[in-house]
Coordinates of C-alpha atoms in Angstrom, one line a residue:
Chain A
X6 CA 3.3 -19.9 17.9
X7 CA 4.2 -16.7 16.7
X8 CA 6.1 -18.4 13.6
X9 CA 2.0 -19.7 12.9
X10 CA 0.3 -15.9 13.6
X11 CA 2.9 -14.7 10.9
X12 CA 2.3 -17.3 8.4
X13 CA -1.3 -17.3 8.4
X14 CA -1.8 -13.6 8.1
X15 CA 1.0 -13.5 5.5
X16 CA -0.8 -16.4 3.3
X17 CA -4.4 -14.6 4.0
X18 CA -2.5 -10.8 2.7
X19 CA -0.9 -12.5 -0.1
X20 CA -4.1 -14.6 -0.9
X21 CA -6.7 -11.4 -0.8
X22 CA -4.0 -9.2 -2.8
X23 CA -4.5 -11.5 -5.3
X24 CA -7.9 -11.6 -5.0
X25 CA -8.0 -8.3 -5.4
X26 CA -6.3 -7.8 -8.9
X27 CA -8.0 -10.9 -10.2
X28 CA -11.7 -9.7 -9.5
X29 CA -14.0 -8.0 -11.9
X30 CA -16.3 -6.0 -9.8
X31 CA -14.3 -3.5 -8.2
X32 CA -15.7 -2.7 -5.1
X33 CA -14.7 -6.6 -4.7
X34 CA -11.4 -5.0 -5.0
X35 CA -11.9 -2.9 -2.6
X36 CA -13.0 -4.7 -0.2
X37 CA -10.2 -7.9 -0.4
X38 CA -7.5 -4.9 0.0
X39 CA -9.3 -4.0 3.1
X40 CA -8.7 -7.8 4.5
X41 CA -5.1 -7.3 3.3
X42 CA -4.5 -3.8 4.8
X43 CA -5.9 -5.5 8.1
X44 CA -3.8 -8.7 7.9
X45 CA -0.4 -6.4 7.4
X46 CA -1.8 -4.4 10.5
X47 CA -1.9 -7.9 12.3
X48 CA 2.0 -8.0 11.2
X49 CA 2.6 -4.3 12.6
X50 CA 1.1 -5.9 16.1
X51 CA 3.6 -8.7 15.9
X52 CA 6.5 -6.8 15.5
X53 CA 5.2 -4.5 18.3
X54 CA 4.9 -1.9 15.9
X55 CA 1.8 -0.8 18.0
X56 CA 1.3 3.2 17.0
X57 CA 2.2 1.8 13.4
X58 CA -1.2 -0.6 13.6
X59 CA -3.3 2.1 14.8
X60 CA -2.2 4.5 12.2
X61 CA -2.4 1.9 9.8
X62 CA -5.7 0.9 9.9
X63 CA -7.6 4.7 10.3
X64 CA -5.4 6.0 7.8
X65 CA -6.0 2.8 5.4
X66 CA -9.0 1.1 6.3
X67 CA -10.9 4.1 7.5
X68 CA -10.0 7.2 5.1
X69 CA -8.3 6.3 2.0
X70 CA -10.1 3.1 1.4
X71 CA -13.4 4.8 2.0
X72 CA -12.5 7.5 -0.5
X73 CA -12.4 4.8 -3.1
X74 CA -15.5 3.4 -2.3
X75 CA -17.1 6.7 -2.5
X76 CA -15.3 7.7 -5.1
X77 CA -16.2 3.9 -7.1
X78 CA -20.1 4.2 -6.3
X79 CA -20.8 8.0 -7.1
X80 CA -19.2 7.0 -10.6
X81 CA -21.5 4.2 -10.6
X82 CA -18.8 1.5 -11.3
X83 CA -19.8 -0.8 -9.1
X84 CA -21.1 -3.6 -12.0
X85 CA -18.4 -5.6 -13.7
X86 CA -18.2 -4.0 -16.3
X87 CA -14.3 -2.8 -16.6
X88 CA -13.5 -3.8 -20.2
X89 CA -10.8 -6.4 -20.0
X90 CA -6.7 -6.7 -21.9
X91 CA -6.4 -9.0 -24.8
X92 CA -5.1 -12.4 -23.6
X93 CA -2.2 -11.7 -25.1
X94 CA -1.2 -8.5 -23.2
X95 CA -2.1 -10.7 -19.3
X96 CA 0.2 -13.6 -20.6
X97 CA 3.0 -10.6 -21.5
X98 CA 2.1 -8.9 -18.1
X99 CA 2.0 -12.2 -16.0
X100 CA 5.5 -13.0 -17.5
X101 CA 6.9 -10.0 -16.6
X102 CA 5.7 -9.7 -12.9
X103 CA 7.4 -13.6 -12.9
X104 CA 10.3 -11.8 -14.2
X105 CA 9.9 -9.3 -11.1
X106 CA 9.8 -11.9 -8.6
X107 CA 12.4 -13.8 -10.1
X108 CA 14.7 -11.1 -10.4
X109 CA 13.7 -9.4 -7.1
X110 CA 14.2 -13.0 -5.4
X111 CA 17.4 -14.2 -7.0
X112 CA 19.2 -10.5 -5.8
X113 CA 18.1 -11.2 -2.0
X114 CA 18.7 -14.4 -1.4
X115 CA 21.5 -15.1 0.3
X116 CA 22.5 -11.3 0.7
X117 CA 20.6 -11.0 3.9
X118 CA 22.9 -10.3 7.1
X119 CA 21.3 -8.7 10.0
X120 CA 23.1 -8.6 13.0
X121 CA 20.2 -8.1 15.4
X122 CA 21.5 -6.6 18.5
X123 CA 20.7 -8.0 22.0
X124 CA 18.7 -4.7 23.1
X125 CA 16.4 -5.3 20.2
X126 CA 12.8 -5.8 22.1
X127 CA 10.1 -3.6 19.8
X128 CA 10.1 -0.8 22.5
X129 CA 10.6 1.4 19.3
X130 CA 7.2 0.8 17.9
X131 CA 5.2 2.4 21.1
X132 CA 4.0 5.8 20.6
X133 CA 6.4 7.3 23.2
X134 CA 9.2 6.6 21.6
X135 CA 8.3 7.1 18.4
X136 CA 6.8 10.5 19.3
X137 CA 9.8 11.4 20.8
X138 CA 11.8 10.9 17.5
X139 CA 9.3 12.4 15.5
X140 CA 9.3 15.9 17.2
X141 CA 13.1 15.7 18.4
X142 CA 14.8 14.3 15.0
X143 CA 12.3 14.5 12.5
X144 CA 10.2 18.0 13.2
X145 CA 11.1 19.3 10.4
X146 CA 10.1 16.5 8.0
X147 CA 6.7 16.4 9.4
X148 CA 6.2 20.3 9.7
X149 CA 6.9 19.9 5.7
X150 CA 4.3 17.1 5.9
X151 CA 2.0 19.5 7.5
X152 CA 2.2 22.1 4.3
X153 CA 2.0 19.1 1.7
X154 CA -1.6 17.9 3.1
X155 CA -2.4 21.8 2.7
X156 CA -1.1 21.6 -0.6
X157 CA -3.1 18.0 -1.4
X158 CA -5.6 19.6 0.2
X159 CA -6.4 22.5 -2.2
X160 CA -5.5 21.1 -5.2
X161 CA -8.0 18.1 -4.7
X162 CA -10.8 20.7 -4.4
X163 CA -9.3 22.9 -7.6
X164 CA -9.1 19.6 -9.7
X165 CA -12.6 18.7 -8.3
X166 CA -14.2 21.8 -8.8
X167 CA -16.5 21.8 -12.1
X168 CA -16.5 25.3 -13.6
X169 CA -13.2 27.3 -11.9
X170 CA -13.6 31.0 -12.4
X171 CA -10.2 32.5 -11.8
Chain B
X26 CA 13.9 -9.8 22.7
X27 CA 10.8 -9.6 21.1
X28 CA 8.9 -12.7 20.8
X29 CA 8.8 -12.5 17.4
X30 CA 12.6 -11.9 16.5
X31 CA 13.8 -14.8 18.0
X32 CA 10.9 -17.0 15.8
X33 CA 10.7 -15.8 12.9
X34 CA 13.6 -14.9 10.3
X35 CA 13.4 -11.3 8.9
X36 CA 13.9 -12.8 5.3
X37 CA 10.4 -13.6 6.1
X38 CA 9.8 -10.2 6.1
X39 CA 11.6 -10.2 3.1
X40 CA 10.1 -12.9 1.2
X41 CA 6.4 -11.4 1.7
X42 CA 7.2 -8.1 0.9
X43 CA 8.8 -9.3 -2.4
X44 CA 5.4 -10.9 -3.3
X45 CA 3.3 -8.2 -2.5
X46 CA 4.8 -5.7 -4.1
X47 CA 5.1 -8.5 -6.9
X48 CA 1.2 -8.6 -7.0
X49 CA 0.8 -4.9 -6.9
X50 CA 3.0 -4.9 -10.4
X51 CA 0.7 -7.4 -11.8
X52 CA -2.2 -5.5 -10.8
X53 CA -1.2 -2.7 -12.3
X54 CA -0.3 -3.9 -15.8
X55 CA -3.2 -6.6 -16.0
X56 CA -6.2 -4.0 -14.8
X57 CA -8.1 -1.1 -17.1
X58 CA -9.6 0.5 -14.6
X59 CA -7.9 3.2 -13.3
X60 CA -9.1 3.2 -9.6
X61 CA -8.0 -0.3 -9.5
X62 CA -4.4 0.8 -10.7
X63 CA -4.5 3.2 -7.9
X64 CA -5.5 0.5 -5.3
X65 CA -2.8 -1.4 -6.4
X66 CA -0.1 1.4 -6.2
X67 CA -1.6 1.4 -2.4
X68 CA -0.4 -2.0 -2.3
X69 CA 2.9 -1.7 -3.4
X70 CA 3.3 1.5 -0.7
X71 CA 2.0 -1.1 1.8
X72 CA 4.5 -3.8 1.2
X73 CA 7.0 -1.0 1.3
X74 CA 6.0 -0.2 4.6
X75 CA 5.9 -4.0 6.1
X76 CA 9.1 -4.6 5.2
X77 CA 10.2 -1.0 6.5
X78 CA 8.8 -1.6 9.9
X79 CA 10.0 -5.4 10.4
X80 CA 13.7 -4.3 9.8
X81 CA 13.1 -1.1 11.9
X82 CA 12.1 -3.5 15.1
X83 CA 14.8 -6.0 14.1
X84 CA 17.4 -3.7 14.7
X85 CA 16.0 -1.4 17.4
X86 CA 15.9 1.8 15.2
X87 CA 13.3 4.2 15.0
X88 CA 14.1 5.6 11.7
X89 CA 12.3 3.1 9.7
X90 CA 9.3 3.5 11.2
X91 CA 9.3 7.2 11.1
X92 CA 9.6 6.6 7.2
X93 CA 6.6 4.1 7.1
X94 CA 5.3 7.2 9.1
X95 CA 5.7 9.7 6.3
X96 CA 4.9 6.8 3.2
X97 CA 1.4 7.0 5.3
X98 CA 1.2 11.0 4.4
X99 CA 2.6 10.9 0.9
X100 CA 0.0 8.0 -0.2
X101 CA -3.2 9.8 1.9
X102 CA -2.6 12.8 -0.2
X103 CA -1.7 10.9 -3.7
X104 CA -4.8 8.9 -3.4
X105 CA -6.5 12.2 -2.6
X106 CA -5.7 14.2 -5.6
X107 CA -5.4 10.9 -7.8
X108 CA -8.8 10.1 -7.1
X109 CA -9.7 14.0 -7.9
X110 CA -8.2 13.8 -11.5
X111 CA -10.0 10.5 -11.8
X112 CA -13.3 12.1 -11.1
X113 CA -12.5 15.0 -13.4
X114 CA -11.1 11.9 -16.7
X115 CA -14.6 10.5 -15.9
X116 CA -16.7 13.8 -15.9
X117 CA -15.0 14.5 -19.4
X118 CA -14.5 11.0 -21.1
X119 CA -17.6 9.1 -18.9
X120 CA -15.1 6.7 -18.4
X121 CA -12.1 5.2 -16.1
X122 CA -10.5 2.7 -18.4
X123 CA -6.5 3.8 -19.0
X124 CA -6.6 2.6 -22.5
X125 CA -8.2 6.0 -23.5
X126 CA -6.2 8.4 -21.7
X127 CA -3.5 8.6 -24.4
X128 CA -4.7 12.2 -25.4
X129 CA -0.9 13.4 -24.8
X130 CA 0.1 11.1 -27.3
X131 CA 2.4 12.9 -30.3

């Protein structure tokens, strides 16, 4: 059953990624990688990964791809009208994301050994645990995240700003 | 164990990531528009963070999902200020296609 649940949302990410680069109109885009961001939430739920899921879809789904949309219909680019690569350049571009696959698959096959120990339940996915590492073991990592949204933060407004007196 | 480590294999995991981020490299070399390039950046990020998370429950570590964690930050703010130096290319070029943002060229 679970086997099914994974398949299924793995064939509807993999189907709506594709989607996504092959549409003209991009708001299309945007909205298949939305159905993809939500199906790889899905797989955060089955691996228990529940703080991960939540996360995952406000920070995805709710803020950044928001931002795009609003960022793709206040530049008025919501008609199909992205000029397209010569034929020539997708055939060299499809061969070399074949490549890619090939390449990336041919490395990892076989090369996979996991010994998955007996204890292994998910519990590490709820937020207690996952809080608990994040303010025992990693506090200093995410105090430095803290000053890089800052950072994000004001140079997004700088970059934005139209005339900048200094 | 989890219900789902005893059915399905992590090379699963594995597989899917591998064609995600697959697709996010096509995306990238086969679109013009530059927001589009962005969106698939997101989805290479993403299927960085699947397979991440899947080997962090498989083996009962925390670590790996702490990363996915922080991947989460790092791309909220690059799509932030990528999308503000998009905004600025268009107000200057009235445009988002990549083919004409070779002005550092020689």
């Amino acid at each position: 059953m679970t086997l099914y649940i994974f398949l299924t949302l793995a064939v509807i990410s993999v189907i709506t990624a594709l989607l996504m680069v092959f549409t003209r109109n991009p708001v299309h885009s945007v909205i298949y990688l939305i159905l993809t961001f939500f199906s790889i939430a899905g797989q955060y739920v089955l691996l228990n990964a529940q703080f991960l899921a939540v996360v995952h879809i406000i920070v995805y789904a709710g803020a950044i791809m928001v931002l795009f949309l609003f960022v793709l219909m206040l530049l008025n680019l919501n008609a199909d009208t992205e000029p397209q690569k010569s034929n020539g350049w997708k055939l060299s571009a499809a061969i070399a994301a074949g490549l890619l696959l090939v390449t990336l698959v041919g490395a990892l096959r076989g090369s996979i050994q996991v010994n998955i120990p007996e204890t292994a339940d998910g519990s590490v996915g709820l937020v207690e645990n996952l809080g608990k590492a994040l303010f025992t073991d990693f506090v200093v990592p995410f105090e430095i995240a803290g000053i890089l949204f800052l950072a994000a933060m004001v140079g997004a407004v700088l970059v934005g700003k139209r005339d900048l007196k200094v | 164990m989890l219900e789902t480590i005893k059915s399905v294999p992590i090379d699963y995991y594995v597989w899917l990531s591998t064609v995600l981020f697959v697709v996010g490299v096509f995306g990238v070399l086969i679109r013009r528009n530059a927001i589009v390039v962005l969106m698939c950046v997101e989805l290479m990020l993403n299927a960085v963070n699947l397979l991440l998370a899947a080997f962090s429950t498989y083996l009962n570590d925390a670590q790996g999902q702490i990363m996915v964690f922080f991947i989460m930050v790092v791309a909220a703010a690059e799509a932030a200020v990528g999308l503000g130096i998009l905004v600025m290319i268009y107000r200057n070029t009235k445009s988002t296609d990549i083919a004409l943002l070779d002005k550092l060229r020689n």
